[in-house]
Short mmCIF file of C-alpha atoms and ligand atoms in Angstrom, two decimals:
data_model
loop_
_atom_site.label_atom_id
_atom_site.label_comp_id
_atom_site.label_asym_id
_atom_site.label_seq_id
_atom_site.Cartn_x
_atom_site.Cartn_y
_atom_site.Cartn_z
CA UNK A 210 0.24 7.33 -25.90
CA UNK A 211 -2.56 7.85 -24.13
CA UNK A 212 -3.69 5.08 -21.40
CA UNK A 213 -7.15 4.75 -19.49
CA UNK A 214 -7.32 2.54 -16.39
CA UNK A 215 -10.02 1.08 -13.72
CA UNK A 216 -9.63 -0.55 -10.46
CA UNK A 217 -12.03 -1.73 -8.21
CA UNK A 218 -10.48 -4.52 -6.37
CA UNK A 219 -11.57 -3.74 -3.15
CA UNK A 220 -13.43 -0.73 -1.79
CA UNK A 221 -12.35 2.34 -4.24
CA UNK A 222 -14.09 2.78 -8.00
CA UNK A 223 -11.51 4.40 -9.60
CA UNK A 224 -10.22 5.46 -13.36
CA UNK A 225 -7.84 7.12 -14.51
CA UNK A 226 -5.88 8.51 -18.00
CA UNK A 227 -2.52 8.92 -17.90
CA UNK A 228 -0.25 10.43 -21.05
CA UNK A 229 2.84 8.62 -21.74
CA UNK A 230 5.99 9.47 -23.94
CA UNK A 231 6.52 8.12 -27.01
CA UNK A 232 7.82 4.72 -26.65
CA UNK A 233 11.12 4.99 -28.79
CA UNK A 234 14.05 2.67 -28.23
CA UNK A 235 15.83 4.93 -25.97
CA UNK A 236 13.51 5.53 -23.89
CA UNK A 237 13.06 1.75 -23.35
CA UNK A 238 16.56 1.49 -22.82
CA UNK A 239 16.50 4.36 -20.09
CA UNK A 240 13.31 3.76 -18.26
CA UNK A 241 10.93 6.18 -18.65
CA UNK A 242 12.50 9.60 -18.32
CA UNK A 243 10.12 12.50 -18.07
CA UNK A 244 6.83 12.97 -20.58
CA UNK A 245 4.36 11.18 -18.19
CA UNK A 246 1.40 13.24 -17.80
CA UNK A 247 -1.35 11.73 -15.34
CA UNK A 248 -4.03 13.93 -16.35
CA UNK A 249 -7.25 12.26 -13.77
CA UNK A 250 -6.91 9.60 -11.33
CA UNK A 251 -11.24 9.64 -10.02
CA UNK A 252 -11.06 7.90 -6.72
CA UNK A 253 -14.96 7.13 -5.55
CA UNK A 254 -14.11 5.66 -2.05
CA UNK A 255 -16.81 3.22 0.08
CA UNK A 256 -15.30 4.15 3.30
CA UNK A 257 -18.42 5.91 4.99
CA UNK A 258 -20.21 2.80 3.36
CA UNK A 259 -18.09 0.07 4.99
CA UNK A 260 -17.62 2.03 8.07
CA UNK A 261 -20.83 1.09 9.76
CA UNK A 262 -19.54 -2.80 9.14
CA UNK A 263 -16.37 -2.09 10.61
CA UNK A 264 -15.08 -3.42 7.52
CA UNK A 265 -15.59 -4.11 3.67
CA UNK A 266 -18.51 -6.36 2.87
CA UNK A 267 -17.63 -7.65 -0.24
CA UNK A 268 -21.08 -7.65 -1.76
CA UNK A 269 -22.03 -4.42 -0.83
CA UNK A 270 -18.74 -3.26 -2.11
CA UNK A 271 -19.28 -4.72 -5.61
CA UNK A 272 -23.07 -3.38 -5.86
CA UNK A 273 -21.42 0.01 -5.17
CA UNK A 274 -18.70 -0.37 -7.60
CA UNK A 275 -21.57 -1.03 -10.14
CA UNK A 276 -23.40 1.81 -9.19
CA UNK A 277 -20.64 3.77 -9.42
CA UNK A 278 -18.02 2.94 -12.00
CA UNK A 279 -19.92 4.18 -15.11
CA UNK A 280 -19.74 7.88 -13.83
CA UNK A 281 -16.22 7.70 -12.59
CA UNK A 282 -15.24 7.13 -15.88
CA UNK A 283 -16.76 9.98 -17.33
CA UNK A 284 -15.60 12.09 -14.86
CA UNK A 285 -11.68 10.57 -15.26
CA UNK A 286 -12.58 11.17 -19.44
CA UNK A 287 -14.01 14.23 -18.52
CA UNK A 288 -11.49 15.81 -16.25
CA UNK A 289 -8.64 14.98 -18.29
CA UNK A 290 -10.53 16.00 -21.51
CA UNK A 291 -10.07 12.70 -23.59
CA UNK A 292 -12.30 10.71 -26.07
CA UNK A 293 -12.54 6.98 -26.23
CA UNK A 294 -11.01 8.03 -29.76
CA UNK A 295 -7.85 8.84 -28.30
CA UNK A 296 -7.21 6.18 -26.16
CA UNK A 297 -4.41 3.98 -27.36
CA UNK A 298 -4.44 1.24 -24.27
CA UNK A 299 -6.60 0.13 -21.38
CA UNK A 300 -5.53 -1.43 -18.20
CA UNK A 301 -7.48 -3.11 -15.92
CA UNK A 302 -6.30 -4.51 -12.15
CA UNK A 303 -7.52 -8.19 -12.28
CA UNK A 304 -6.27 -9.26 -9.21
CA UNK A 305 -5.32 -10.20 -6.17
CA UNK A 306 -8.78 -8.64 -4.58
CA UNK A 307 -12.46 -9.64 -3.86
CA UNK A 308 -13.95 -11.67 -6.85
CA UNK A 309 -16.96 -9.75 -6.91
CA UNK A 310 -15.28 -6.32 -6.81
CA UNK A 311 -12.67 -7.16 -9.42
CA UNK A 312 -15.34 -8.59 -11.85
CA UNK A 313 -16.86 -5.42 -11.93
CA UNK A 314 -13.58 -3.79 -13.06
CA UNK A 315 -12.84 -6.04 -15.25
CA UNK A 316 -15.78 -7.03 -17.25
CA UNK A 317 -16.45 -2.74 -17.25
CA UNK A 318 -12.61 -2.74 -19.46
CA UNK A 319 -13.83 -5.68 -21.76
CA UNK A 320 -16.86 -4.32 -22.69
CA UNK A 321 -14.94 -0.83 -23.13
CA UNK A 322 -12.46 -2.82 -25.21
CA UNK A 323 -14.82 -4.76 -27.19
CA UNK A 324 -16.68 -1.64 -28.10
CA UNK A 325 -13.87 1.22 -28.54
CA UNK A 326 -11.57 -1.20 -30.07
CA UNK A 327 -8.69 -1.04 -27.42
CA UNK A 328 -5.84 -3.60 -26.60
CA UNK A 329 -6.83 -4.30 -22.83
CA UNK A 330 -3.98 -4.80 -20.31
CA UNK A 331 -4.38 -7.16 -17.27
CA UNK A 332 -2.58 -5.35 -14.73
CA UNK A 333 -1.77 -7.24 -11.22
CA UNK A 334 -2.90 -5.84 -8.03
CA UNK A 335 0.96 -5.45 -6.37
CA UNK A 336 2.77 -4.83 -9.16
CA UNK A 337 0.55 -1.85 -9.81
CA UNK A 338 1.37 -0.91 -5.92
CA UNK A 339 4.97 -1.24 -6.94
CA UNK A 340 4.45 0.66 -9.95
CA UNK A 341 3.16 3.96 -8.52
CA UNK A 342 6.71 4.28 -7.89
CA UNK A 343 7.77 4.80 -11.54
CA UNK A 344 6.36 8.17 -11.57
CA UNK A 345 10.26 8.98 -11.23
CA UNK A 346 13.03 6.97 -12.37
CA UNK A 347 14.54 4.37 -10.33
CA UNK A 348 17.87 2.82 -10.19
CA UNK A 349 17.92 -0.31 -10.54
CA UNK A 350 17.65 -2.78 -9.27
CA UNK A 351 15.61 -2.48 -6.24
CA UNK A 352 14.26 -4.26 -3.56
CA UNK A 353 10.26 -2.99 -2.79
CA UNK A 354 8.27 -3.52 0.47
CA UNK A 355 4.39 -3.71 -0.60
CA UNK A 356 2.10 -3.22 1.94
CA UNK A 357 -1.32 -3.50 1.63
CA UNK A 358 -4.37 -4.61 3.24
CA UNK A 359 -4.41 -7.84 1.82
CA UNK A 360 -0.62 -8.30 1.23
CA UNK A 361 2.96 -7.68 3.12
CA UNK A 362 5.53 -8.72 0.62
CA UNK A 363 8.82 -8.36 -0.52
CA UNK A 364 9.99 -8.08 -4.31
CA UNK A 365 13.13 -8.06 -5.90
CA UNK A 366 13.27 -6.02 -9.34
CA UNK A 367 16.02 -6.30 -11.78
CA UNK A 368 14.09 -3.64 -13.46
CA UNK A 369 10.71 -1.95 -14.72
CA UNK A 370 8.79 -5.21 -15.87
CA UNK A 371 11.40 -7.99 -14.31
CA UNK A 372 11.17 -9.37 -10.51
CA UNK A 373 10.75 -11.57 -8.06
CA UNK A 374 8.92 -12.50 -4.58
CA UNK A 375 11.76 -12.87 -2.20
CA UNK A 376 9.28 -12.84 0.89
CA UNK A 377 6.00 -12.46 2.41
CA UNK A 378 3.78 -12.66 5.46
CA UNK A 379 3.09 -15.90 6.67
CA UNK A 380 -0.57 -14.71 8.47
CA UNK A 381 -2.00 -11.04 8.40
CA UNK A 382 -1.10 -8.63 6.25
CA UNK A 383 0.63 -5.50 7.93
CA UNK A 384 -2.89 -3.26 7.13
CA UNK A 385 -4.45 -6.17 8.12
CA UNK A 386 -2.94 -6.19 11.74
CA UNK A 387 -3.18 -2.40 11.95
CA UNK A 388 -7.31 -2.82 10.97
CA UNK A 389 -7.21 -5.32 13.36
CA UNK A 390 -5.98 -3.27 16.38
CA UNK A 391 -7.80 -0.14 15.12
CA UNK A 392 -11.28 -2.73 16.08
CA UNK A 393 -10.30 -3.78 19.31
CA UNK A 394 -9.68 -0.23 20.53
CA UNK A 395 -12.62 1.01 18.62
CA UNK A 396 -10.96 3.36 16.08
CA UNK A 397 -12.95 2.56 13.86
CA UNK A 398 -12.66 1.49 9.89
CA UNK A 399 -10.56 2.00 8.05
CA UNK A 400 -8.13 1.24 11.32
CA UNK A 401 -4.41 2.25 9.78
CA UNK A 402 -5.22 6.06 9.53
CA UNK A 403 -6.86 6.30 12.87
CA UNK A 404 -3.74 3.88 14.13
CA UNK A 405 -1.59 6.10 13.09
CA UNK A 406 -3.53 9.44 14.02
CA UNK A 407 -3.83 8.15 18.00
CA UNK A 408 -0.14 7.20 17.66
CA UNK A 409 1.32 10.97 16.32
CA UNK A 410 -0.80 12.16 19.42
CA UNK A 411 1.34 10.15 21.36
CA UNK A 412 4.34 11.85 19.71
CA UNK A 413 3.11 14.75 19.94
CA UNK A 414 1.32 15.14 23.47
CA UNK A 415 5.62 13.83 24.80
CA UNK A 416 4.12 12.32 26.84
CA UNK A 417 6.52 9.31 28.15
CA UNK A 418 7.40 6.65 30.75
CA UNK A 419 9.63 7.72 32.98
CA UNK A 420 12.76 5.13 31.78
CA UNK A 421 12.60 7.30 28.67
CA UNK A 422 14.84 9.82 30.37
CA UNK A 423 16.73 11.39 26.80
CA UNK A 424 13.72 10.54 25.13
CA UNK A 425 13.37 7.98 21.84
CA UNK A 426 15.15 9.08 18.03
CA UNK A 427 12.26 11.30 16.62
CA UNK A 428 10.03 12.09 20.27
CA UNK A 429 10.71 15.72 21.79
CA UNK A 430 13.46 15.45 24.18
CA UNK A 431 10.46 17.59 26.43
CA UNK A 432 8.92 14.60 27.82
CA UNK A 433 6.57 14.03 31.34
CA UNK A 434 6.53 11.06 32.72
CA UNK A 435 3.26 9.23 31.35
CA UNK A 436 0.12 9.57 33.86
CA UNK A 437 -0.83 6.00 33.47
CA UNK A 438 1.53 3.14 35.60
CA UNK A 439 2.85 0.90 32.40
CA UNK A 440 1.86 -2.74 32.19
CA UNK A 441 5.40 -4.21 31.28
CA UNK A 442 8.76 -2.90 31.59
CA UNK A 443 12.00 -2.13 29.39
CA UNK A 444 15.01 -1.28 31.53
CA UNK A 445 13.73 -1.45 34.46
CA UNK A 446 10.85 1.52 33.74
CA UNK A 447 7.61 1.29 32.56
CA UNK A 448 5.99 0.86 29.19
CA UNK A 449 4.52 -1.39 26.79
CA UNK A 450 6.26 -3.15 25.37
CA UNK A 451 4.53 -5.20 21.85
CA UNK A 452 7.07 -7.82 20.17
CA UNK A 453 9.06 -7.50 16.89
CA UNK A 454 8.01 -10.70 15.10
CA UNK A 455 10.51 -12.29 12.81
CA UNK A 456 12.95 -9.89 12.86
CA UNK A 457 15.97 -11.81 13.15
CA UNK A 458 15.09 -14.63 11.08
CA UNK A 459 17.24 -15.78 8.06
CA UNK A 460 14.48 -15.59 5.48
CA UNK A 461 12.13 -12.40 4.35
CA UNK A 462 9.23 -13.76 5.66
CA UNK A 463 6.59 -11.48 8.06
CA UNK A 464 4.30 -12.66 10.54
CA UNK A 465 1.78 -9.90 12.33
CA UNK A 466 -1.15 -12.19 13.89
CA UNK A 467 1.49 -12.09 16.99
CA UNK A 468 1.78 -8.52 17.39
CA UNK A 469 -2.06 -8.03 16.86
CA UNK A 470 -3.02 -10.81 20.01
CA UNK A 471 -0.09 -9.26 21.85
CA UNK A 472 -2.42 -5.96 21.78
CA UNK A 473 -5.52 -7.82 22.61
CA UNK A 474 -3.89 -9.53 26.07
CA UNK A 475 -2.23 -5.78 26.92
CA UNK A 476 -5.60 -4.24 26.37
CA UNK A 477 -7.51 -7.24 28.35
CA UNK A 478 -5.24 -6.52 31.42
CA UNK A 479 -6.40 -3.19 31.89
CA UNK A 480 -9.30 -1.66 33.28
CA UNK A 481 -12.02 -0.20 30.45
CA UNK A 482 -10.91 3.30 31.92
CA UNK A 483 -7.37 2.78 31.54
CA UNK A 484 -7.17 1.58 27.97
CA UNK A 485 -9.65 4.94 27.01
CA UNK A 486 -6.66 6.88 28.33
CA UNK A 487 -3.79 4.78 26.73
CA UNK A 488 -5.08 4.10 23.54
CA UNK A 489 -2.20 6.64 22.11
CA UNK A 490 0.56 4.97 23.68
CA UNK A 491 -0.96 1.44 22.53
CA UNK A 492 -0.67 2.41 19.17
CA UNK A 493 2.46 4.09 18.96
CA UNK A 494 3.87 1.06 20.37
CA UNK A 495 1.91 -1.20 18.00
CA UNK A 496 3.29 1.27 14.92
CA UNK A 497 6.92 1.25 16.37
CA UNK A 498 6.95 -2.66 16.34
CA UNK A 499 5.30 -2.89 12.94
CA UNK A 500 7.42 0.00 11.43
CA UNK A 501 10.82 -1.57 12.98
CA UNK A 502 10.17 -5.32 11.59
CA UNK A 503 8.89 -3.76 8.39
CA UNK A 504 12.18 -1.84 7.99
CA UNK A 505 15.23 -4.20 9.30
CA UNK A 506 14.07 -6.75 6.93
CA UNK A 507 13.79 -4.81 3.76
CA UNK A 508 17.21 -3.25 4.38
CA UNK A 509 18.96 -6.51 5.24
CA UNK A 510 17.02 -7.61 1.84
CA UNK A 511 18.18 -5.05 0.02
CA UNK A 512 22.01 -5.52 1.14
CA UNK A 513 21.78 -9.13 0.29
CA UNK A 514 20.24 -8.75 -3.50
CA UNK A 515 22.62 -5.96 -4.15
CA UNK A 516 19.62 -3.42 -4.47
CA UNK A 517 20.56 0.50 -5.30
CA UNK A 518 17.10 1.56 -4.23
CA UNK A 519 14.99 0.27 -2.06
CA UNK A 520 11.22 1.04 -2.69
CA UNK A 521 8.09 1.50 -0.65
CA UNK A 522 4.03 1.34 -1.55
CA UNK A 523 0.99 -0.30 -0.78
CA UNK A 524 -1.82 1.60 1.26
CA UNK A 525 0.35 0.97 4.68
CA UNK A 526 2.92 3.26 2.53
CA UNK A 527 0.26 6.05 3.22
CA UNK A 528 1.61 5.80 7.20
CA UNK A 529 4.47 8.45 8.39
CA UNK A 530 5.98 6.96 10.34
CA UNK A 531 6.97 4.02 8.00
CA UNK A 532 7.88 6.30 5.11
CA UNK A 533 10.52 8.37 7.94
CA UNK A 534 12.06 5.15 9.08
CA UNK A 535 12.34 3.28 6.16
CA UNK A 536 13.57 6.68 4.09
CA UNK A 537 16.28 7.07 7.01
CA UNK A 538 17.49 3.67 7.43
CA UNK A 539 17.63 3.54 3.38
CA UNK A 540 19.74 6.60 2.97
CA UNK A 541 21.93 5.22 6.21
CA UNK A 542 22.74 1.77 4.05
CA UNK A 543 23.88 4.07 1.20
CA UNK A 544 20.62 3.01 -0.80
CA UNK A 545 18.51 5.51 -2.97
CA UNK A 546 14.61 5.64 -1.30
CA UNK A 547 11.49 6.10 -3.38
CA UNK A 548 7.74 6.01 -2.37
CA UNK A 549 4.75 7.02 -4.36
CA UNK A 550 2.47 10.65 -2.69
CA UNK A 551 0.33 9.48 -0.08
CA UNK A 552 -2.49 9.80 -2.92
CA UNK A 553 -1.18 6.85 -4.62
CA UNK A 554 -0.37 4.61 -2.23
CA UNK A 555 -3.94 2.97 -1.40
CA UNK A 556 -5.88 1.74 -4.21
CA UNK A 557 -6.15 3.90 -7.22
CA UNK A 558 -6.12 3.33 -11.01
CA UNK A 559 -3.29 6.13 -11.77
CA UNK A 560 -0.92 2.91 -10.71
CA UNK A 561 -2.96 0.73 -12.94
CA UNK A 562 -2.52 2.84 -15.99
CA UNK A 563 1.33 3.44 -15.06
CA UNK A 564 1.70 -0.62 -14.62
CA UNK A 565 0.06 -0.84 -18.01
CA UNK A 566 2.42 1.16 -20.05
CA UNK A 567 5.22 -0.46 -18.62
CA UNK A 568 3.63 -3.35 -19.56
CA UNK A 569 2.89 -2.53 -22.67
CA UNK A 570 6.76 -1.70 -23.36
CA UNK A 571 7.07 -5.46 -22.61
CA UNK A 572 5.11 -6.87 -24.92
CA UNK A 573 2.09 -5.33 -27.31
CA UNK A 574 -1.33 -5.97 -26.07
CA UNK A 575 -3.30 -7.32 -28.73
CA UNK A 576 -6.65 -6.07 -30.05
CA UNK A 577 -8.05 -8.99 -28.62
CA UNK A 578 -6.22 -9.06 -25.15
CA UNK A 579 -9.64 -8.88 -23.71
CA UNK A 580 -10.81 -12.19 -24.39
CA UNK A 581 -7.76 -13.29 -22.23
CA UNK A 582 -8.81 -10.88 -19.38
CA UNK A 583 -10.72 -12.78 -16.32
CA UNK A 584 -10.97 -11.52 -12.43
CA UNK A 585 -7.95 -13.68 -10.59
CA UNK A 586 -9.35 -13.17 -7.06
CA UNK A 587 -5.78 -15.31 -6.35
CA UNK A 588 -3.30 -13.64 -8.55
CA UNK A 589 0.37 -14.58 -7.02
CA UNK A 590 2.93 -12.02 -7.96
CA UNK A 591 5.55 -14.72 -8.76
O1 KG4 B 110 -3.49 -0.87 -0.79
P1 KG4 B 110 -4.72 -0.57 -0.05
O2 KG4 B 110 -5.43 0.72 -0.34
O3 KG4 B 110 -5.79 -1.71 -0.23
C1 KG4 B 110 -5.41 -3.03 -0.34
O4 KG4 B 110 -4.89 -3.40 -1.39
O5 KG4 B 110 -5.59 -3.72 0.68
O6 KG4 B 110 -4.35 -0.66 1.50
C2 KG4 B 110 -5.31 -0.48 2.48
C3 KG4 B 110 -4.65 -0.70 3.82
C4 KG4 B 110 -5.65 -0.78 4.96
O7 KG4 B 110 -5.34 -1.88 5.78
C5 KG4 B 110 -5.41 0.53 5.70
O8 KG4 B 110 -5.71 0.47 7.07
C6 KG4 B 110 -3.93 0.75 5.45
O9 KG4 B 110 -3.74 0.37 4.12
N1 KG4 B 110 -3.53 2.16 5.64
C7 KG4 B 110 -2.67 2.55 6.61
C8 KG4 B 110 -2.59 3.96 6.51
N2 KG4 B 110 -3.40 4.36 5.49
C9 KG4 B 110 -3.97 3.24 4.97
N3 KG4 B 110 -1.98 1.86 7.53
C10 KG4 B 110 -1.19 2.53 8.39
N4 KG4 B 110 -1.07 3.87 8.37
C11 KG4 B 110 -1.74 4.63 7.46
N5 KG4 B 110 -1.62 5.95 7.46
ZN1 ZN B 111 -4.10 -2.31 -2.87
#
């Protein structure tokens, strides 16, 4: 079976084909197994567009998308060398995402459908995230952190095609905070990468309060003490020190609007100078409290729904240090751990196409799925 997929729910124009195995009963029963072939995933990204906003502008993103999405698609036909004619089943991501970008997307895989004759598959926005995981099988069931730009949730899956929201963020979403803190240090957009960059240097420069005497789990053990005096104090030494919101409460809930003001009154009690040279330690303190909250709750999730593996995605999946703590305290609690390649784990349409066919193993898309199809800006993953 051979699957073609868009996405352009934010700032990416992507398509993608992917091959798929024959869909016999055993397979079903199984999974997937192996046979999946993605043969293009076109990514046409807006960053150096957006970048000059310090963040997406949702018109500007959807005039680009429709500049753009007509010659990603030839490229993804083009680079996996596959005619409309083959095509068996189109996907589209129809939301959650900004109206105007999705509408692009989606009224591009109507027309397509309309005119080549293709059942068209409505594809949600996180359970595509979730699904760039079933590249490999997974044991089920699982418990999945998404985290996204727009999204920090918490899904319970029985298996492939059957789950349930178990938590979410109250506020911002974790990319959201990390976007957020990238700005007021003036990283830059988009902020997790250059979050994350500023905070490896950290690791990497071991450089380190003095209290950290046998170092932290994962920093050389060849520290100096840090040149800078620290603004708060653990132990009795010397650095900063950002909250861990949420983390002990009963439910699977997330709340990072906290953390993010927590970095804006650090930063506004030191000089302009000060925060130039600390901006490392800043966000490797920002990452540790984001990556720690992120983690203790979707392990003590995953004990408490019985989960066998316990799943990671969404574009904050992209960030290192997440993947290394979350992979370790998984394999500690006896769980199996499984995250998508960095590629794709921010928005692409190779998850789109792989949400599709699992959808499709549900139930048949009609011929006429596309008159069904609409843009959900909105669309709750229930
Ligand atoms: O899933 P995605 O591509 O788009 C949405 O659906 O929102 O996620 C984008 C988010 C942005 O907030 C971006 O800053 C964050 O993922 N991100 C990262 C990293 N790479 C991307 N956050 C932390 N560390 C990273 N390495
Ligand atoms: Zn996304």
């Amino acid at each position: 079976m051979i699957i073609f997929a868009l996405e352009t729910s934010c700032d990416e124009t992507s398509a993608a084909v992917l091959k798929t195995p024959d869909t016999s009963p055993s397979l079903r029963r199984r999974g997937l197994g192996g046979g999946l072939e993605l043969l293009s995933n076109i990514v046409s990204s807006q960053i150096d567009i957006h970048r000059k906003f310090g963040g997406v502008v949702p018109e500007v993103a959807a005039r680009h998308h429709l500049e753009n999405i007509l010659s990603v698609i030839d490229e993804a036909l083009n680079s996996a060398k596959i005619k409309p004619t083959q095509i068996n089943a189109m996907a589209v991501i129809s939301g959650p995402g900004l109206v105007t970008s999705l509408m692009v997307g989606v009224e591009t895989a109507k027309s397509l459908a309309f005119a080549w004759q293709k059942p068209l598959i409505s594809v949600n926005h996180m359970y595509a995230h979730i699904a760039a995981n079933f590249f490999t099988e997974i044991v089920f069931p699982a418990v999945c952190l998404v985290v996204s730009g727009g999204h920090t949730e918490l899904v319970y899956l029985k298996n492939y095609f059957e789950y349930k929201k178990i938590g979410q963020t109250v506020d911002d979403a974790a990319g959201e905070a990390f976007d957020k803190v990238a700005k007021l240090l003036n990283l830059g957009y988009p902020g997790g990468p250059a979050v994350s960059a500023e905070a490896e240097k950290f690791l990497t420069l071991k450089i380190s309060p003095p209290c950290f005497k046998e170092g932290i789990k994962g920093r050389s053990k060849n520290l100096r003490p840090h040149p800078n005096p620290p603004l708060e104090t653990r132990g009795g030494g010397c650095s900063i020190i950002f909250p861990r919101p949420m983390i002990k409460s009963d439910d699977f809930n997330f709340s990072f609007s906290g953390l993010k003001t927590a970095v804006l009154y650090a930063v506004k009690k030191m000089e302009a100078k000060e925060v130039k040279k600390r901006v490392p330690e800043i966000c490797f303190e920002f990452q540790e409290a984001v990556v720690e909250v992120l983690t203790a709750k979707t392990i003590r999730a995953a004990k408490k729904f019985g989960a066998k593996t316990v799943m990671l995605s969404g574009g904050v999946a992209a960030n290192r240090r997440l993947r290394e703590k979350l992979e370790e305290a998984a394999r500690r609690g006896g769980f199996e751990f499984s995250v998508p390649e960095f590629k794709l784990c921010t928005d692409n349409a190779a998850m789109a196409a792989i949400a599709g066919y699992y959808l499709s193993l549900k139930s048949k898309p009609r011929l006429d799925e596309w008159k069904r199809v609409k843009a959900d800006p909105n669309w709750e993953l229930t």
